[in-house]
XYZ file of C-alpha atoms in Angstrom:
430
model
C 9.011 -11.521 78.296
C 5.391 -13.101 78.222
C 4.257 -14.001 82.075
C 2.170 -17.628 82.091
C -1.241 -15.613 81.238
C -0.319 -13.547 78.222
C 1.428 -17.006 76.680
C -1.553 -18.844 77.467
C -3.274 -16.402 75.440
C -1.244 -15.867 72.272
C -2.822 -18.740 70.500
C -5.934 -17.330 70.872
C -5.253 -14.018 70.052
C -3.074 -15.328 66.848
C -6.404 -17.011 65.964
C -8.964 -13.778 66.467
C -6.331 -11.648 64.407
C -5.739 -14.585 61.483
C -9.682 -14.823 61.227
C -10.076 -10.852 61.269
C -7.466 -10.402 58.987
C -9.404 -12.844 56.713
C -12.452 -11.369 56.523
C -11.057 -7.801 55.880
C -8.686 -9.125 52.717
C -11.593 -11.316 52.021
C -14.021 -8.705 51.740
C -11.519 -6.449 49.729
C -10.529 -8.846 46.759
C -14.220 -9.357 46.488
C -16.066 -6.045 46.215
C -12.896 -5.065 44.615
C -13.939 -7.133 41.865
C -17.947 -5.662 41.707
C -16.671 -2.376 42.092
C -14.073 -2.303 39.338
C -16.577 -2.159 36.447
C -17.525 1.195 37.930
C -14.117 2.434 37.751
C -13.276 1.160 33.752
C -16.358 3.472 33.128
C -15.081 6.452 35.233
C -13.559 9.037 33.041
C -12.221 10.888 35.730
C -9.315 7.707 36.046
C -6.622 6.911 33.625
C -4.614 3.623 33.728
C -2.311 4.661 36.580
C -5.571 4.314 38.715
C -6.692 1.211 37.493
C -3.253 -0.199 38.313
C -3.272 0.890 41.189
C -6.422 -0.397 42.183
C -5.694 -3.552 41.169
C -2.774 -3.848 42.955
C -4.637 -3.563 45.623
C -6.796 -6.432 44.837
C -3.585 -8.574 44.278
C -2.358 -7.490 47.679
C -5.563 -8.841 49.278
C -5.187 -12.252 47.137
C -1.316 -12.488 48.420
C -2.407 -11.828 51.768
C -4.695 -14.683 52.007
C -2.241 -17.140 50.580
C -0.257 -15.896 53.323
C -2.306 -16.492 55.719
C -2.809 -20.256 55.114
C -5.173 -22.328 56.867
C -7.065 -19.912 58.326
C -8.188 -18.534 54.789
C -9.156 -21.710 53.606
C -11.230 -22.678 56.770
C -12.966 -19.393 56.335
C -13.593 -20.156 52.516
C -15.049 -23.703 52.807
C -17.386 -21.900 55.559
C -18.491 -19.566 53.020
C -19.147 -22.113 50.201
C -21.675 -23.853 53.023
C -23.770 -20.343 53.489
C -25.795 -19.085 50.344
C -22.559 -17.014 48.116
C -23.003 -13.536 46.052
C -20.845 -13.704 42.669
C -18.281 -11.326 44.510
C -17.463 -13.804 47.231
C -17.401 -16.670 44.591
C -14.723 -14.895 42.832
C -12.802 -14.433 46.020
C -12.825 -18.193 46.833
C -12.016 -19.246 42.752
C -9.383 -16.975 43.155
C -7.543 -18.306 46.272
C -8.107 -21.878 45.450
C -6.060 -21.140 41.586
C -3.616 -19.243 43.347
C -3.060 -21.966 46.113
C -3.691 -24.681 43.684
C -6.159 -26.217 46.268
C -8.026 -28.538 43.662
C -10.821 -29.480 46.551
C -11.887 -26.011 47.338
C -11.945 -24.861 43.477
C -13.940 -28.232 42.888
C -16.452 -27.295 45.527
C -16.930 -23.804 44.344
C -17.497 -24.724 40.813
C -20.069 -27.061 41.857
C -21.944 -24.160 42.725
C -21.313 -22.669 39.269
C -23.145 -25.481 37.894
C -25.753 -25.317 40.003
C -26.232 -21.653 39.909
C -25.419 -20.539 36.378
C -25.378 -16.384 37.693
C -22.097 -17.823 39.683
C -20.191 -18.763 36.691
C -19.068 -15.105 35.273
C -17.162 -15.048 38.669
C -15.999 -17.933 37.849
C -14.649 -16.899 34.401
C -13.446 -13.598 35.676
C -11.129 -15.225 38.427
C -9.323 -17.278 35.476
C -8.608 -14.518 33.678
C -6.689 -13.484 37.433
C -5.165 -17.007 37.609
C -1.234 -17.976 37.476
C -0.342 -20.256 34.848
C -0.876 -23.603 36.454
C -2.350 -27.168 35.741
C -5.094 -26.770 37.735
C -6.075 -23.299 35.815
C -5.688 -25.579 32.642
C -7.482 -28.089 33.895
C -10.651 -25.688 34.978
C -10.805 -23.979 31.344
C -11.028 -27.690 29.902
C -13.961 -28.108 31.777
C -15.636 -24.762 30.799
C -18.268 -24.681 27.696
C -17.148 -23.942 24.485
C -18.410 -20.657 24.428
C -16.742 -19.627 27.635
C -13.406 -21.293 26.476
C -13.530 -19.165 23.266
C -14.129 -15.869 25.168
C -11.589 -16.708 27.806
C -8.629 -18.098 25.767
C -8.859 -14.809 23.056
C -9.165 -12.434 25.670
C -6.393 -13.331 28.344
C -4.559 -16.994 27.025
C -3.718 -16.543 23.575
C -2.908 -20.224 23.034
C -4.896 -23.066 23.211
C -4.560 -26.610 21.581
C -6.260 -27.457 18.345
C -7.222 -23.336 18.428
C -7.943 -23.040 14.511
C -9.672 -26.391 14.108
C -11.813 -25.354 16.988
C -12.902 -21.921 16.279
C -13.899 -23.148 12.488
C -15.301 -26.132 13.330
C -17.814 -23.786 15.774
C -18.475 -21.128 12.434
C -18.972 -24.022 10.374
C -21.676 -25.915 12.191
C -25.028 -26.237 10.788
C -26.297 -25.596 14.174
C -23.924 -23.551 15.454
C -25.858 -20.970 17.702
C -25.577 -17.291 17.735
C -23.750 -16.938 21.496
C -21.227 -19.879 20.142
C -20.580 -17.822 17.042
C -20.331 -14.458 18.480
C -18.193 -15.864 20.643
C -15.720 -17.216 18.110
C -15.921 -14.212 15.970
C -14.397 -12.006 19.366
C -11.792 -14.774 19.904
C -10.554 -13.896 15.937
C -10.705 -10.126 16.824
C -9.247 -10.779 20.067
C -5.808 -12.375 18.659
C -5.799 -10.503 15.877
C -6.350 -12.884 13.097
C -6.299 -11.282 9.924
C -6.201 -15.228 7.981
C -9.997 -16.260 9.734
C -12.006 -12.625 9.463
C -13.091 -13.917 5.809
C -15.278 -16.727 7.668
C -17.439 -13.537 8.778
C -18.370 -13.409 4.853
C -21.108 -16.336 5.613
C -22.342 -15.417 8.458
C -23.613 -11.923 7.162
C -27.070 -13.502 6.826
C -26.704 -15.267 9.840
C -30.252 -16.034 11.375
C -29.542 -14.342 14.966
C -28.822 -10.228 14.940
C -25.713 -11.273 17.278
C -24.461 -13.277 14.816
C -24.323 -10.849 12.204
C -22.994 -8.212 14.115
C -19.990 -9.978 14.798
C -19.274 -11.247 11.966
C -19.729 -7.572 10.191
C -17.491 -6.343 12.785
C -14.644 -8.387 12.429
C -14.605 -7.871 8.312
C -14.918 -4.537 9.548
C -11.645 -4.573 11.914
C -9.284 -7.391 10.081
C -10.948 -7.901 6.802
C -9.647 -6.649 3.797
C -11.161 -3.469 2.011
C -13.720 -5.688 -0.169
C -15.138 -6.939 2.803
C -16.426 -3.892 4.396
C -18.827 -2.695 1.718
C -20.448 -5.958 2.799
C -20.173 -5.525 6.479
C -21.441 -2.142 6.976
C -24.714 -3.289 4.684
C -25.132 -5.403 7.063
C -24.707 -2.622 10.398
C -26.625 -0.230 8.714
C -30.451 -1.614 9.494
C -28.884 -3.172 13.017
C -27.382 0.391 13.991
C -31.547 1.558 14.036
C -33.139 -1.671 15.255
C -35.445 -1.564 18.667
C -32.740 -3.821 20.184
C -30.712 -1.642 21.728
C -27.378 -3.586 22.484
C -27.091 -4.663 19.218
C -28.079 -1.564 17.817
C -25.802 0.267 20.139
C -22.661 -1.945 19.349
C -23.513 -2.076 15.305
C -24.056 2.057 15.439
C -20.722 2.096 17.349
C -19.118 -0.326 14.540
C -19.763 2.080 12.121
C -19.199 5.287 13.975
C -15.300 4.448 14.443
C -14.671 2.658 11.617
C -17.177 3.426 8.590
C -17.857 7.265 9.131
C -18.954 7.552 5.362
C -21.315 4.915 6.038
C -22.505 6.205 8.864
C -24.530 9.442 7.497
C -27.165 7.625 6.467
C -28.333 6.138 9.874
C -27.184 9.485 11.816
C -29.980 10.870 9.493
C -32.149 8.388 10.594
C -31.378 8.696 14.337
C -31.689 12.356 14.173
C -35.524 12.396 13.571
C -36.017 9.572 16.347
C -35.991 11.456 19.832
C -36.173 7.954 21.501
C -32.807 7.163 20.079
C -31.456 11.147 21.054
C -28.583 10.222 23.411
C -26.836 7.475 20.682
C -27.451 10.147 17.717
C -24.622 12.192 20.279
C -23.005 9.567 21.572
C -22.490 8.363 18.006
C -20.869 12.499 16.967
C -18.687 11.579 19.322
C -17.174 8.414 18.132
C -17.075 9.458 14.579
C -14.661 12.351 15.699
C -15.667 14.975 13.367
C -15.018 18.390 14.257
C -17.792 19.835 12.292
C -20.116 17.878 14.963
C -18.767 20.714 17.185
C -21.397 23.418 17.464
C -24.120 21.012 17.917
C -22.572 19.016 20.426
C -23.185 22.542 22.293
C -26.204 22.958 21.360
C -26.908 19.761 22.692
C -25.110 20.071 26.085
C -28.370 22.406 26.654
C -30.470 19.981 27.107
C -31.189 18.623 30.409
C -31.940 14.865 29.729
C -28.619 14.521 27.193
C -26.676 17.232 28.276
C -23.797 14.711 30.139
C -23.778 12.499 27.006
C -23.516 15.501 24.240
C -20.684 16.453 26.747
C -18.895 13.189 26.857
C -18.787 13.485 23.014
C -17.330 16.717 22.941
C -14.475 15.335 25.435
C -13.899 12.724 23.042
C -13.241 14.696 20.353
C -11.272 17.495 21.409
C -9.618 15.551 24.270
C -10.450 18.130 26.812
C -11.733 17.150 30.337
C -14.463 18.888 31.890
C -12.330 19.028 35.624
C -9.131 20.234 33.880
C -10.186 22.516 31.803
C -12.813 23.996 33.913
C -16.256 23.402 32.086
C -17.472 20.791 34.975
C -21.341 21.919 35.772
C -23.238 21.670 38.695
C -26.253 18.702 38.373
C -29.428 20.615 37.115
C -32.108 21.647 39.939
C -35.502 20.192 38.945
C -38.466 22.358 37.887
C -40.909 23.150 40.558
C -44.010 20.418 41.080
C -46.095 19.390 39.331
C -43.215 18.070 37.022
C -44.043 18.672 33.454
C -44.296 15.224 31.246
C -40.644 14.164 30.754
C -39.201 16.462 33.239
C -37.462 13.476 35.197
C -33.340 13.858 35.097
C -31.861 11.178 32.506
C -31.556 8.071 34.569
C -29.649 6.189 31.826
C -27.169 3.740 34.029
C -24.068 4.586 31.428
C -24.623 8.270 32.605
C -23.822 7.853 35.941
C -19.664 8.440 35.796
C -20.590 11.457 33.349
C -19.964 14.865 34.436
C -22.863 17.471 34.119
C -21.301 20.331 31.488
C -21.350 24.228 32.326
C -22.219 24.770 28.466
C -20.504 28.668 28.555
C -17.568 27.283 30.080
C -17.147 24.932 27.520
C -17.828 27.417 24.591
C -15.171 30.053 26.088
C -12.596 26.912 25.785
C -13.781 26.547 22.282
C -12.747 29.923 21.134
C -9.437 29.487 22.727
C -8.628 26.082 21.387
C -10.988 25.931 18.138
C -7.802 26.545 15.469
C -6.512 23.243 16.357
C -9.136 21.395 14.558
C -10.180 20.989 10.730
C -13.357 20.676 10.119
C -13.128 18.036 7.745
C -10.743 16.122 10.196
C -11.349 13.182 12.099
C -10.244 13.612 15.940
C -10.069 11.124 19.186
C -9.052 12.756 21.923
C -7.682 15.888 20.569
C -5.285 14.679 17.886
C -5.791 13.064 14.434
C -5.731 9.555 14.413
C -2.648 7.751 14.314
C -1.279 4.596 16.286
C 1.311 6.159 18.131
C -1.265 8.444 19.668
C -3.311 5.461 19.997
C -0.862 3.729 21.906
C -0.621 6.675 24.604
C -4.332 7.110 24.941
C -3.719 3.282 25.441
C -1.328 4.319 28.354
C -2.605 7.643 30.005
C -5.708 8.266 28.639
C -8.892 7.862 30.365
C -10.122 4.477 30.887
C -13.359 4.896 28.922
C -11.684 5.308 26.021
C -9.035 3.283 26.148
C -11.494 0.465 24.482
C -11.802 2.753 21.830
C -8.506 3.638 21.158
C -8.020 -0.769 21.170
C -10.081 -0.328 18.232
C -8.971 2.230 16.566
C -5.835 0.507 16.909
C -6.508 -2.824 15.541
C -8.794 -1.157 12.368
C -4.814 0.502 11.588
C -2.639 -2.052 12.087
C -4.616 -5.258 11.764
C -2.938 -6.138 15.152
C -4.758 -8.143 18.010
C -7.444 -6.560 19.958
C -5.850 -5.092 23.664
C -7.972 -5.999 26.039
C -8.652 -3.230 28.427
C -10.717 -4.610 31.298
C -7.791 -7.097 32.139
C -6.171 -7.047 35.167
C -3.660 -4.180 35.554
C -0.171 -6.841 35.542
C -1.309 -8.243 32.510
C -2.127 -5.186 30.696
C 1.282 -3.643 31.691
C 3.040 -6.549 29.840
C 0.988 -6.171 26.639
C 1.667 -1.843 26.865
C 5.375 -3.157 26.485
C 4.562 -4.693 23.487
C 3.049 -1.373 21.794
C 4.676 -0.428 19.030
């Protein structure tokens, strides 16, 4: 039994412990959220991890419902103080899952005012139960956020054909509005719309182009892709480096014979060393061996040529027992490009032990043709696809998506969605 004092108290301590409790699953759902991209790029997790992560996140979000008034007092609080994306995404995300139309209307106010907010935004729809006010919210997006957030995680959408053509057949349609269509096709799949990419092959904007080239590349039918890699080819070795990146990428999966000719090109340009590896990699072929090795030597693209090698043979560094301590720099004074490759997509990578890796090679080297294409150890087929899809590491489970679609003509599976989603599409694997 509680004496006079102690029942006196409980409303107060109720209160500290609601507004505590707040903070903590507050704090969790949102650097959750900033954090995650550093998982999807960690090689060292597979899907299991993700899920589990993302549970986690979920379990925050459910908690705050939960918790009731208290959470939404502590939101509007936070809306009135200066917000970071990751908190922003918090609050979008309670107010869809408590369908509390004020407190979503007062956070996307700050969207429009502060256009850095609104990926946040985005991002907590793609986390949102089906509801009218989620409908409602991704009426009132633009265009080019509707098309991006409808192919990735909706599917559906009224007047969806009309709309995606009437953006590709614009006059001033502009390059983020038709890049952003073009995904949407890719996204769902849509073997009946990748001819539109035909006239947009000389589109006036690089991003343009690339997207269109990539979905005649992915759902287009074999006439098409003479045309599309023509047009990858001079992007894969511009001086824009996304583009060229993605359009070297493009090719490297799904064009290998067209390919050659820019690895050639790449291969006499040191500034464009680490995507000449990265790009052995994603072309799979097992002659690309020995100089993958070769190239784990060096100390700048050592993790990169040793990312490549994983990719193709499907061995992991920590497994298999090739992992490398990180390099010790030369003594001072530092000769002119001594400095350790600081290259932000390197960070997850592990530093190789090169003669670890070559005594796994002679073990394991009969497996592989050289004149075969590999991903991840094995030949590529979809059912081996569909398990990288599954258990593989989440790095390449993007790849594997495209892979994937390239085979079957099948929609795009979206790998950066959250983990409940994903495990209904896995279901629908073939």
């Amino acid at each position: 039994m509680l004496n006079v004092e102690q029942a006196a108290a409980l409303p107060d301590l109720l209160a500290t412990t609601a507004e505590k409790l707040t903070d903590r699953h507050t704090d969790q759902l949102a650097f959750g959220w900033r954090r995650r991209p550093d998982r999807l790029a960690n090689p060292a997790l597979d899907f299991a991890d993700l899920a589990a992560y993302d549970d986690r996140m979920q379990a925050s979000l459910k908690a705050l419902v939960h918790l009731g008034e208290p959470a939404r007092q502590h939101f509007h609080k936070l809306l009135e103080e200066p917000v970071r994306s990751a908190e922003l995404f918090a609050v979008t995300c309670y107010a869809l899952a408590t369908q509390d139309a004020e407190l979503f209307s007062a956070a996307s106010a700050l969207t429009t005012a502060i256009a850095d907010l609104m990926p946040a935004k985005v991002a907590a729809l793609q986390w949102a139960p089906d509801s009218v006010l989620r409908l409602s919210a991704i009426d009132s997006l633009s265009m080019v956020q509707q098309l991006r957030l409808v192919g990735l995680r909706y599917r559906q959408w009224p007047d969806l054909d009309e709309r995606v053509l009437a953006c590709l057949r614009a006059q001033q349609s502009d390059a983020e509005r038709v890049s952003a269509a073009f995904q949407l096709i890719r996204n769902l799949g849509r073997t009946d719309l990748a001819h539109t990419g035909l006239r947009h092959l000389d589109d006036d904007h690089p991003a343009g182009r690339l997207a269109a080239a990539q979905t005649l590349l992915m759902l287009g039918s074999p006439d098409h892709h003479g045309p599309a890699c023509a047009t990858l080819q001079p992007l894969a070795v511009s001086e824009q480096d996304s583009t060229a990146t993605a359009a070297l990428r493009a090719l490297a999966l799904h064009a290998p014979a067209y390919t050659e000719p820019v690895l050639a090109r790449l291969a006499a340009m040191p500034q464009h060393r680490r995507r000449y590896l990265l790009a052995l990699g994603w072309m799979g072929r097992a002659d690309a061996i020995p100089g993958l090795m070769a190239a784990m030597e060096d100390r700048h693209h050592g993790r990169a040529a040793a990312a490549s090698l994983a990719l193709i043979t499907g061995s992991d560094p920590g497994r298999d027992g090739w992992s490398g301590p990180k390099p010790e720099r030369r003594q001072r004074p530092p000769e002119p490009g001594d400095q350790l490759s600081a290259h932000p997509d390197d960070h997850e990578l592990t530093w190789p032990d090169p003669p670890a890796f070559a005594a796994w090679w002679r073990k394991h080297s009969e497996r592989f043709a050289a004149d075969q294409r590999y991903f991840a150890g094995r030949p590529l087929t979809p059912a081996w696809l569909a398990t990288v899809l599954r258990t593989g590491p989440l790095p390449w489970r993007p790849l594997a998506a495209e892979h994937r679609q390239r085979l079957l003509h099948a929609p795009l599976f979206a790998t950066d969605l959250p983990a409940d989603v994903q495990r209904q599409r896995l279901h629908e694997l073939n």
